[in-house]
PDB file of C-alpha atoms in Angstrom:
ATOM      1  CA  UNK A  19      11.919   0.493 -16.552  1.00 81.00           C
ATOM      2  CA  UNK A  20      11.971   0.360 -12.872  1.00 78.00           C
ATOM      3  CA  UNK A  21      13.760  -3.086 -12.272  1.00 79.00           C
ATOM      4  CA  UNK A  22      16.421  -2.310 -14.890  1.00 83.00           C
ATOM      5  CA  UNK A  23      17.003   1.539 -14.262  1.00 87.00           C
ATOM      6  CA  UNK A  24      15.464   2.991 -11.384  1.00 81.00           C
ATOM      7  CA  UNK A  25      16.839   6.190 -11.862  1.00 88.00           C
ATOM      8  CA  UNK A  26      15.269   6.152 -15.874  1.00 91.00           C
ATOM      9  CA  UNK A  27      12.137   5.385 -14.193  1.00 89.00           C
ATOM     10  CA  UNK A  28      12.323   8.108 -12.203  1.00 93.00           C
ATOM     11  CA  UNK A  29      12.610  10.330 -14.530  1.00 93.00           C
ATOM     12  CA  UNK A  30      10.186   9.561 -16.574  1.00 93.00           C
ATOM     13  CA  UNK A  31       8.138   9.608 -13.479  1.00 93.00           C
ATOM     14  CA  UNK A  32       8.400  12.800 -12.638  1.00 95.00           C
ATOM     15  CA  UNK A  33       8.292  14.435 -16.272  1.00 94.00           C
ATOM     16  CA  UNK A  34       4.667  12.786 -16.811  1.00 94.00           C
ATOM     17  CA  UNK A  35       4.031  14.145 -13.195  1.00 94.00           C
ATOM     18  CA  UNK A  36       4.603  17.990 -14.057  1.00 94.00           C
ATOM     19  CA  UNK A  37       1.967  17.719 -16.787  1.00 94.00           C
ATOM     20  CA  UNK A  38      -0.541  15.778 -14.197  1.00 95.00           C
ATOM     21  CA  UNK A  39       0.040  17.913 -11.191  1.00 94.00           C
ATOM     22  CA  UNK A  40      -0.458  21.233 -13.724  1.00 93.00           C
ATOM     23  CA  UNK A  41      -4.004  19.369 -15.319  1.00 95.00           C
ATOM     24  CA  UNK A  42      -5.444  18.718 -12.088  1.00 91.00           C
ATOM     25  CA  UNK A  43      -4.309  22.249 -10.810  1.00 90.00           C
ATOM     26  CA  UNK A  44      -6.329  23.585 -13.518  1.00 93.00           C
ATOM     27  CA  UNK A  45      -9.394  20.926 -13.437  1.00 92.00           C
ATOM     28  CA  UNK A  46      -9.125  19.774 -10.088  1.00 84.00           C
ATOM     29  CA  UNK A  47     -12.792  18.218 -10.156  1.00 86.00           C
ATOM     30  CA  UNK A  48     -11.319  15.608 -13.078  1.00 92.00           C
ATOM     31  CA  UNK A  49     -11.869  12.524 -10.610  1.00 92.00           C
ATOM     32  CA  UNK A  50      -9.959  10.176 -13.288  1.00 93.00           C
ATOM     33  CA  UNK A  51      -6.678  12.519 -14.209  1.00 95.00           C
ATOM     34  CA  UNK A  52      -6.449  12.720  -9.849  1.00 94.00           C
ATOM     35  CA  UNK A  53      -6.687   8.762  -9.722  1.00 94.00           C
ATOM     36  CA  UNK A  54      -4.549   8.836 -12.591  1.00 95.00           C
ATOM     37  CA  UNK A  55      -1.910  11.111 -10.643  1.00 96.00           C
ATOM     38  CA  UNK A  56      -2.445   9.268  -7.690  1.00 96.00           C
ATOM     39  CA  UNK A  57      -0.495   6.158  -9.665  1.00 95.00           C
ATOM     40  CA  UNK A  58       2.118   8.162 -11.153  1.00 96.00           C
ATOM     41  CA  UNK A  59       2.986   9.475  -7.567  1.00 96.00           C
ATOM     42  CA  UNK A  60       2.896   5.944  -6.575  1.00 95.00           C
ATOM     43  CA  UNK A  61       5.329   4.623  -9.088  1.00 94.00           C
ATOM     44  CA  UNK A  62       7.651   7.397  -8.775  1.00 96.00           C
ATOM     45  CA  UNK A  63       7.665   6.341  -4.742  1.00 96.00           C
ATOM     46  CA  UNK A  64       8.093   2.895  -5.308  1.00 94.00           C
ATOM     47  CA  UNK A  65      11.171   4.192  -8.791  1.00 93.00           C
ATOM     48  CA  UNK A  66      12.593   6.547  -5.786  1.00 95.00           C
ATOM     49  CA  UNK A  67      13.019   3.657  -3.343  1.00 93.00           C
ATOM     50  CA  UNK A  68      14.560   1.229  -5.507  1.00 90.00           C
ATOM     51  CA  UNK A  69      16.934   3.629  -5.971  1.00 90.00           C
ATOM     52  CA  UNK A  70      17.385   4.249  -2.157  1.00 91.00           C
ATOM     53  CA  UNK A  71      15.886   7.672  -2.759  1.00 94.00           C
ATOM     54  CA  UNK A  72      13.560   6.864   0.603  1.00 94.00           C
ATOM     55  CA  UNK A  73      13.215  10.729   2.057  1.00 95.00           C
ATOM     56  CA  UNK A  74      11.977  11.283  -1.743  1.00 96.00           C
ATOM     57  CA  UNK A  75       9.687   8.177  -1.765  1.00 97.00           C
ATOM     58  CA  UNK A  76       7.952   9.136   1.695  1.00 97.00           C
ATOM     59  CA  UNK A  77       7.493  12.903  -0.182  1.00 97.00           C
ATOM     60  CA  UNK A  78       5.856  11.278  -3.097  1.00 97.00           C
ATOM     61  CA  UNK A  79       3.389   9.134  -1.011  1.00 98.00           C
ATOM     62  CA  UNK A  80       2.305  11.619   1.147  1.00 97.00           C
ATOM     63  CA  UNK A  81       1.234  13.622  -2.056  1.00 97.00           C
ATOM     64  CA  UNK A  82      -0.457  10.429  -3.635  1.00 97.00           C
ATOM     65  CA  UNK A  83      -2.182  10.319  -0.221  1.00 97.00           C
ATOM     66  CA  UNK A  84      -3.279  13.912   0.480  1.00 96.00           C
ATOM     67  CA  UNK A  85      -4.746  13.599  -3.442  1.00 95.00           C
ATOM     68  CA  UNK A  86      -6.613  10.241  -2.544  1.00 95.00           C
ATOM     69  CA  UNK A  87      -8.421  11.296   0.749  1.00 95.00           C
ATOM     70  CA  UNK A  88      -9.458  14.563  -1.571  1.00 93.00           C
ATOM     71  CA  UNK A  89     -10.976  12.517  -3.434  1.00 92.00           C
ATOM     72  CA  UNK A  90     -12.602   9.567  -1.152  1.00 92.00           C
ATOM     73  CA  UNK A  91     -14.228  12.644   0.792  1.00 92.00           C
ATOM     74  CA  UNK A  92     -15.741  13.668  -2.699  1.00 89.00           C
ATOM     75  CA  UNK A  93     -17.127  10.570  -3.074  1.00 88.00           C
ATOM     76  CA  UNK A  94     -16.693   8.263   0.176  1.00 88.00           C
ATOM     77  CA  UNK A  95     -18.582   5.630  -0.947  1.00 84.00           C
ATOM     78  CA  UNK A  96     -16.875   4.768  -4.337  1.00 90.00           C
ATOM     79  CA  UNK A  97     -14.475   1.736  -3.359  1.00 93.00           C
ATOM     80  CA  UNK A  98     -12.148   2.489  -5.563  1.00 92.00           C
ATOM     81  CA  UNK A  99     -11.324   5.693  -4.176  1.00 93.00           C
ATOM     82  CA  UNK A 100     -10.409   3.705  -0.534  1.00 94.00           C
ATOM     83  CA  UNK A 101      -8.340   1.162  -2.903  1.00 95.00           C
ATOM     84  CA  UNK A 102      -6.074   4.283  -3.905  1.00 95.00           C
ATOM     85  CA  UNK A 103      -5.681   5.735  -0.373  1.00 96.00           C
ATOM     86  CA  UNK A 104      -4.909   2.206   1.368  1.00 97.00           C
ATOM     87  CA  UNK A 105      -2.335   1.110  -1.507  1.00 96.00           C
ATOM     88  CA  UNK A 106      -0.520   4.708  -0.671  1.00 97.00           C
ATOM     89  CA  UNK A 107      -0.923   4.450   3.122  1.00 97.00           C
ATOM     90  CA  UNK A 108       0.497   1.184   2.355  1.00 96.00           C
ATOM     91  CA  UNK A 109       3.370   2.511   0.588  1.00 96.00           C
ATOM     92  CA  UNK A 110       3.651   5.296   2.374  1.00 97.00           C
ATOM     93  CA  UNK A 111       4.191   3.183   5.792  1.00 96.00           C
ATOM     94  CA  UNK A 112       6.936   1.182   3.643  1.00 95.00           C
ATOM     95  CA  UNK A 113       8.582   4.318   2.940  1.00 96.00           C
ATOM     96  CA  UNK A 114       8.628   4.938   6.528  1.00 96.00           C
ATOM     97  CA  UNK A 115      10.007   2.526   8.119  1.00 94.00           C
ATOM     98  CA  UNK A 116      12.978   2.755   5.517  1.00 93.00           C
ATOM     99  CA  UNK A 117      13.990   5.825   6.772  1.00 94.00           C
ATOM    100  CA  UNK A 118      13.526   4.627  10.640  1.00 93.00           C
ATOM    101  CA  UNK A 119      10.619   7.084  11.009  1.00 95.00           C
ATOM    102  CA  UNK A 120       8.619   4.122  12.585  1.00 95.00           C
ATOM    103  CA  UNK A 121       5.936   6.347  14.587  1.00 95.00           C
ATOM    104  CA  UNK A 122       4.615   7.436  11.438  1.00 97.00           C
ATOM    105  CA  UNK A 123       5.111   3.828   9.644  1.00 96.00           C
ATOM    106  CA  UNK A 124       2.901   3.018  12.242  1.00 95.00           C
ATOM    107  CA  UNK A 125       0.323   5.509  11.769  1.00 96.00           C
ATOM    108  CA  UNK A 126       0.512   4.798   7.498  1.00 97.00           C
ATOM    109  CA  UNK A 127      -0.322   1.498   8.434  1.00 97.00           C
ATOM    110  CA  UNK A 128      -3.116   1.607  10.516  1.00 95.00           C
ATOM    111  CA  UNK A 129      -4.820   4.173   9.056  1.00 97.00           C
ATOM    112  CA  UNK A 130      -4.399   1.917   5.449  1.00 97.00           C
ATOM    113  CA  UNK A 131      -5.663  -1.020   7.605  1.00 97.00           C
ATOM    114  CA  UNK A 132      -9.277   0.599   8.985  1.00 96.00           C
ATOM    115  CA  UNK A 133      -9.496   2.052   5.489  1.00 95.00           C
ATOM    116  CA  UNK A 134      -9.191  -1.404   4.050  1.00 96.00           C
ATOM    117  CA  UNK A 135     -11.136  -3.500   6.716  1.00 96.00           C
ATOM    118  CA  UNK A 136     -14.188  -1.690   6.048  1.00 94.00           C
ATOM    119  CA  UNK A 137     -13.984  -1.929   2.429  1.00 95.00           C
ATOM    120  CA  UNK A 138     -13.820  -5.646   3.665  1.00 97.00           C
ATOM    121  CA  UNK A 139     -17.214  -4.925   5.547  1.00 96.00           C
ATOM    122  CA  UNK A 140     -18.751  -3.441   2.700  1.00 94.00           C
ATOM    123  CA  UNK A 141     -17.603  -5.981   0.325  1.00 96.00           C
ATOM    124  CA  UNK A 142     -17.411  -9.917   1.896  1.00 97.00           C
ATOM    125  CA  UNK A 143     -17.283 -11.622  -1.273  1.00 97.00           C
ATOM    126  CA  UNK A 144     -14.798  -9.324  -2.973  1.00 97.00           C
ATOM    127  CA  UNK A 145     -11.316 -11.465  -2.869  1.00 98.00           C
ATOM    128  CA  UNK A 146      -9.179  -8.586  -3.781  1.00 97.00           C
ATOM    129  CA  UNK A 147     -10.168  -6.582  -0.739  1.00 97.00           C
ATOM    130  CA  UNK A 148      -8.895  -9.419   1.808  1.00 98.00           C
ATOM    131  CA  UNK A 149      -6.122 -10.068   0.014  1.00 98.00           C
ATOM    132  CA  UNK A 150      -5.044  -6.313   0.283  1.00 97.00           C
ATOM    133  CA  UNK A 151      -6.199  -6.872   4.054  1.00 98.00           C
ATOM    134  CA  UNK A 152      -3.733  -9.284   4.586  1.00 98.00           C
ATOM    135  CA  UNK A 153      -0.730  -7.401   2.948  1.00 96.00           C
ATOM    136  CA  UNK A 154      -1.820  -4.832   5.094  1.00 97.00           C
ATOM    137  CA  UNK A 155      -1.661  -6.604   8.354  1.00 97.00           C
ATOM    138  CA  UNK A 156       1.573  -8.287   7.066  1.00 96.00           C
ATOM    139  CA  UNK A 157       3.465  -5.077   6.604  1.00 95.00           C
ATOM    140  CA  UNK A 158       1.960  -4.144  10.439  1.00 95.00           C
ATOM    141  CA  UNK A 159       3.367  -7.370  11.681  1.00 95.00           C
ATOM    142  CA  UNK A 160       6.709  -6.857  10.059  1.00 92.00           C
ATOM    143  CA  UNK A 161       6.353  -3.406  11.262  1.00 95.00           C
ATOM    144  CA  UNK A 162       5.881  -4.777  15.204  1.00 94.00           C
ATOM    145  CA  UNK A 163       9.144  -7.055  13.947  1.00 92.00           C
ATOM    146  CA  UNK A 164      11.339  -4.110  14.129  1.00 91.00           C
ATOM    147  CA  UNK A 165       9.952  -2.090  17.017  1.00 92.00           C
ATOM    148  CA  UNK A 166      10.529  -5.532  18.741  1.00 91.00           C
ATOM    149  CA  UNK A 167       6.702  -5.744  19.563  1.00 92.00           C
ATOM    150  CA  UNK A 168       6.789 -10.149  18.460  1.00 91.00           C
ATOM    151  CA  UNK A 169       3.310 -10.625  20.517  1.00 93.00           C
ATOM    152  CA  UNK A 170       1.738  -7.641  18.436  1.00 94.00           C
ATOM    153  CA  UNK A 171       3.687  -8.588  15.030  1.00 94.00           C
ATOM    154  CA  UNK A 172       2.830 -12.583  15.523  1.00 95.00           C
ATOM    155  CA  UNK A 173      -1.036 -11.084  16.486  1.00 96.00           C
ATOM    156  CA  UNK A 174      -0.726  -9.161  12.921  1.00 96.00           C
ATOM    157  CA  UNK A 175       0.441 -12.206  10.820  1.00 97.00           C
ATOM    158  CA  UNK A 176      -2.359 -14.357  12.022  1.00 97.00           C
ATOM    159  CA  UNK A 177      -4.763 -11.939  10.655  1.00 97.00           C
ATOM    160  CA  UNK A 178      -2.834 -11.419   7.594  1.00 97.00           C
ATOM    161  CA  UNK A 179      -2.942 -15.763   7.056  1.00 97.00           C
ATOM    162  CA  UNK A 180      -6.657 -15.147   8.286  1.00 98.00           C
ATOM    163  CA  UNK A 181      -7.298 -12.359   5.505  1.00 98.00           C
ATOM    164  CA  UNK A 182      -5.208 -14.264   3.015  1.00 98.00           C
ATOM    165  CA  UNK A 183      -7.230 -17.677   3.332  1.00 98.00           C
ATOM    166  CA  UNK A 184     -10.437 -15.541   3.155  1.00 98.00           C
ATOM    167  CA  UNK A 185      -9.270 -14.385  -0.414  1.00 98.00           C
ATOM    168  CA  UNK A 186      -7.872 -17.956  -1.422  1.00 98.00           C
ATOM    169  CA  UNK A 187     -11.500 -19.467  -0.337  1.00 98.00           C
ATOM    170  CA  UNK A 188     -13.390 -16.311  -2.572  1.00 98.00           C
ATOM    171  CA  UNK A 189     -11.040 -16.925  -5.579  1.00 98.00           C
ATOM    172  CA  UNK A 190      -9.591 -20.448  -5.399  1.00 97.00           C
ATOM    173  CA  UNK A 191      -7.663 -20.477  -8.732  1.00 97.00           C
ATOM    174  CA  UNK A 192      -5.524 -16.768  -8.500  1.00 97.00           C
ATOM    175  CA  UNK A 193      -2.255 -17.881  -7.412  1.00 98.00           C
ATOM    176  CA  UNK A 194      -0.857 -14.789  -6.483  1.00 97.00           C
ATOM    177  CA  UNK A 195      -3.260 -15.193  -3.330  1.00 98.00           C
ATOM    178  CA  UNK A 196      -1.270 -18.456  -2.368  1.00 97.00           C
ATOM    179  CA  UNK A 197       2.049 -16.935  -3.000  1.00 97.00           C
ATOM    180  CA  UNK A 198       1.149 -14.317  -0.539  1.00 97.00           C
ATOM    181  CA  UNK A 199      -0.126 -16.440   2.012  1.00 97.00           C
ATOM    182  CA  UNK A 200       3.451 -18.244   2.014  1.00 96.00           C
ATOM    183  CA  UNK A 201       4.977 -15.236   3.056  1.00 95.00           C
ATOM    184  CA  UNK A 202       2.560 -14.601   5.332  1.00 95.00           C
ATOM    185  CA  UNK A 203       3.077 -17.757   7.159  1.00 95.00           C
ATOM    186  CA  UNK A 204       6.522 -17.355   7.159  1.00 94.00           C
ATOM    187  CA  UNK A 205       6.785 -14.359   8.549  1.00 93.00           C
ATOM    188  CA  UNK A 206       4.806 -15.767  11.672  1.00 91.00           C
ATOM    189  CA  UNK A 207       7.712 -17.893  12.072  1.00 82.00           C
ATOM    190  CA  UNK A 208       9.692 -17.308  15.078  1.00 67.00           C
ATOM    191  CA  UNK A 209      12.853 -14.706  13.604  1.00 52.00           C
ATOM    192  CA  UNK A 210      14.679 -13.122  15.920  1.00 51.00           C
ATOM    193  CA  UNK A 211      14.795 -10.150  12.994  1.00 47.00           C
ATOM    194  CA  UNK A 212      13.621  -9.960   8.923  1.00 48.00           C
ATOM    195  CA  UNK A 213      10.218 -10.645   6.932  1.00 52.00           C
ATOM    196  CA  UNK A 214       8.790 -10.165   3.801  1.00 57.00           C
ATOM    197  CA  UNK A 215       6.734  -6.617   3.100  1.00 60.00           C
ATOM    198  CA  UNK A 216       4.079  -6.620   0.773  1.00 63.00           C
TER     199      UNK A 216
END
């Protein structure tokens, strides 16, 4: 629903929500029902700011984040739990920087990208993880775009090519990896203003 009607979406979103938020209240211990929750909130977020909702979007990523670090300090070693947290800081630093509240864009994002490198540290041969590094770093250079900060932002695309070509060399044949290092490189190009989040 969400690239036809965002507001459906939404909806739908946040009815399938109530029932979540109301489980996990009661079984709060249900590991799968909180990552479960965790995506609703995302998709809601991401439902809310295609329909310019963006005060409502940064509400529901905070809330997929404060339920994902619950759970990674359950179980801090389980690398899918980090996956969850980063893809909400990652949203959640999106959702900042829509409503100008760059400080905390800031913080989203480089709290996603420590997450995210060590998963990289933990995992080297795991393409998946790099390639989230580099739309990490991407979204921190495009980030450093708008605060004006070009040595920073350039400094953040070159590790986003750098974590981009790491995944392409892991996992040759998804193209998905190529199509992000295209906007990657891009975005190192000298603009006076824009860029492409991922």
């Amino acid at each position: 629903l969400l690239p036809q009607d965002p507001s459906r979406a939404i909806r739908e979103a946040q009815e399938a929500l109530r029932g979540q938020l109301q489980a996990l209240e009661a079984d709060s211990g249900n590991a799968r029902l909180a990552q479960q929750t965790i995506a609703t909130l995302n998709t809601l977020g991401s439902a809310q700011a295609a329909y310019r909702q963006y005060t409502a979007a940064v509400a529901s990523y905070q809330q997929s984040v404060d339920i994902a670090q619950k759970l990674l300090q359950r179980l801090p070693e389980y690398p899918p739990y980090r996956r969850d947290l980063v893809l909400s800081l990652n949203h959640l630093g999106l959702a900042y920087s829509r409503v100008g509240d760059l400080s905390e864009a800031r913080q989203a994002f480089a709290e996603a990208r420590a997450q995210q490198q060590s998963l990289c540290e933990a995992f080297p041969t795991n393409a998946e993880w790099f390639s989230m590094l580099g739309a990490v770093f991407n979204n921190l250079g495009f980030l450093h775009r708008q605060l004006e900060n070009s040595d920073v932002a350039a400094e953040c695309f070159r590790s986003a090519i750098a974590a981009q070509e790491k995944a392409i060399k892991l996992a040759p044949d998804v193209q998905r990896y190529r199509d992000y290092l295209k906007k990657h490189t891009a975005n190192l190009e000298p603009l006076p203003t824009g860029g492409n989040a991922t």
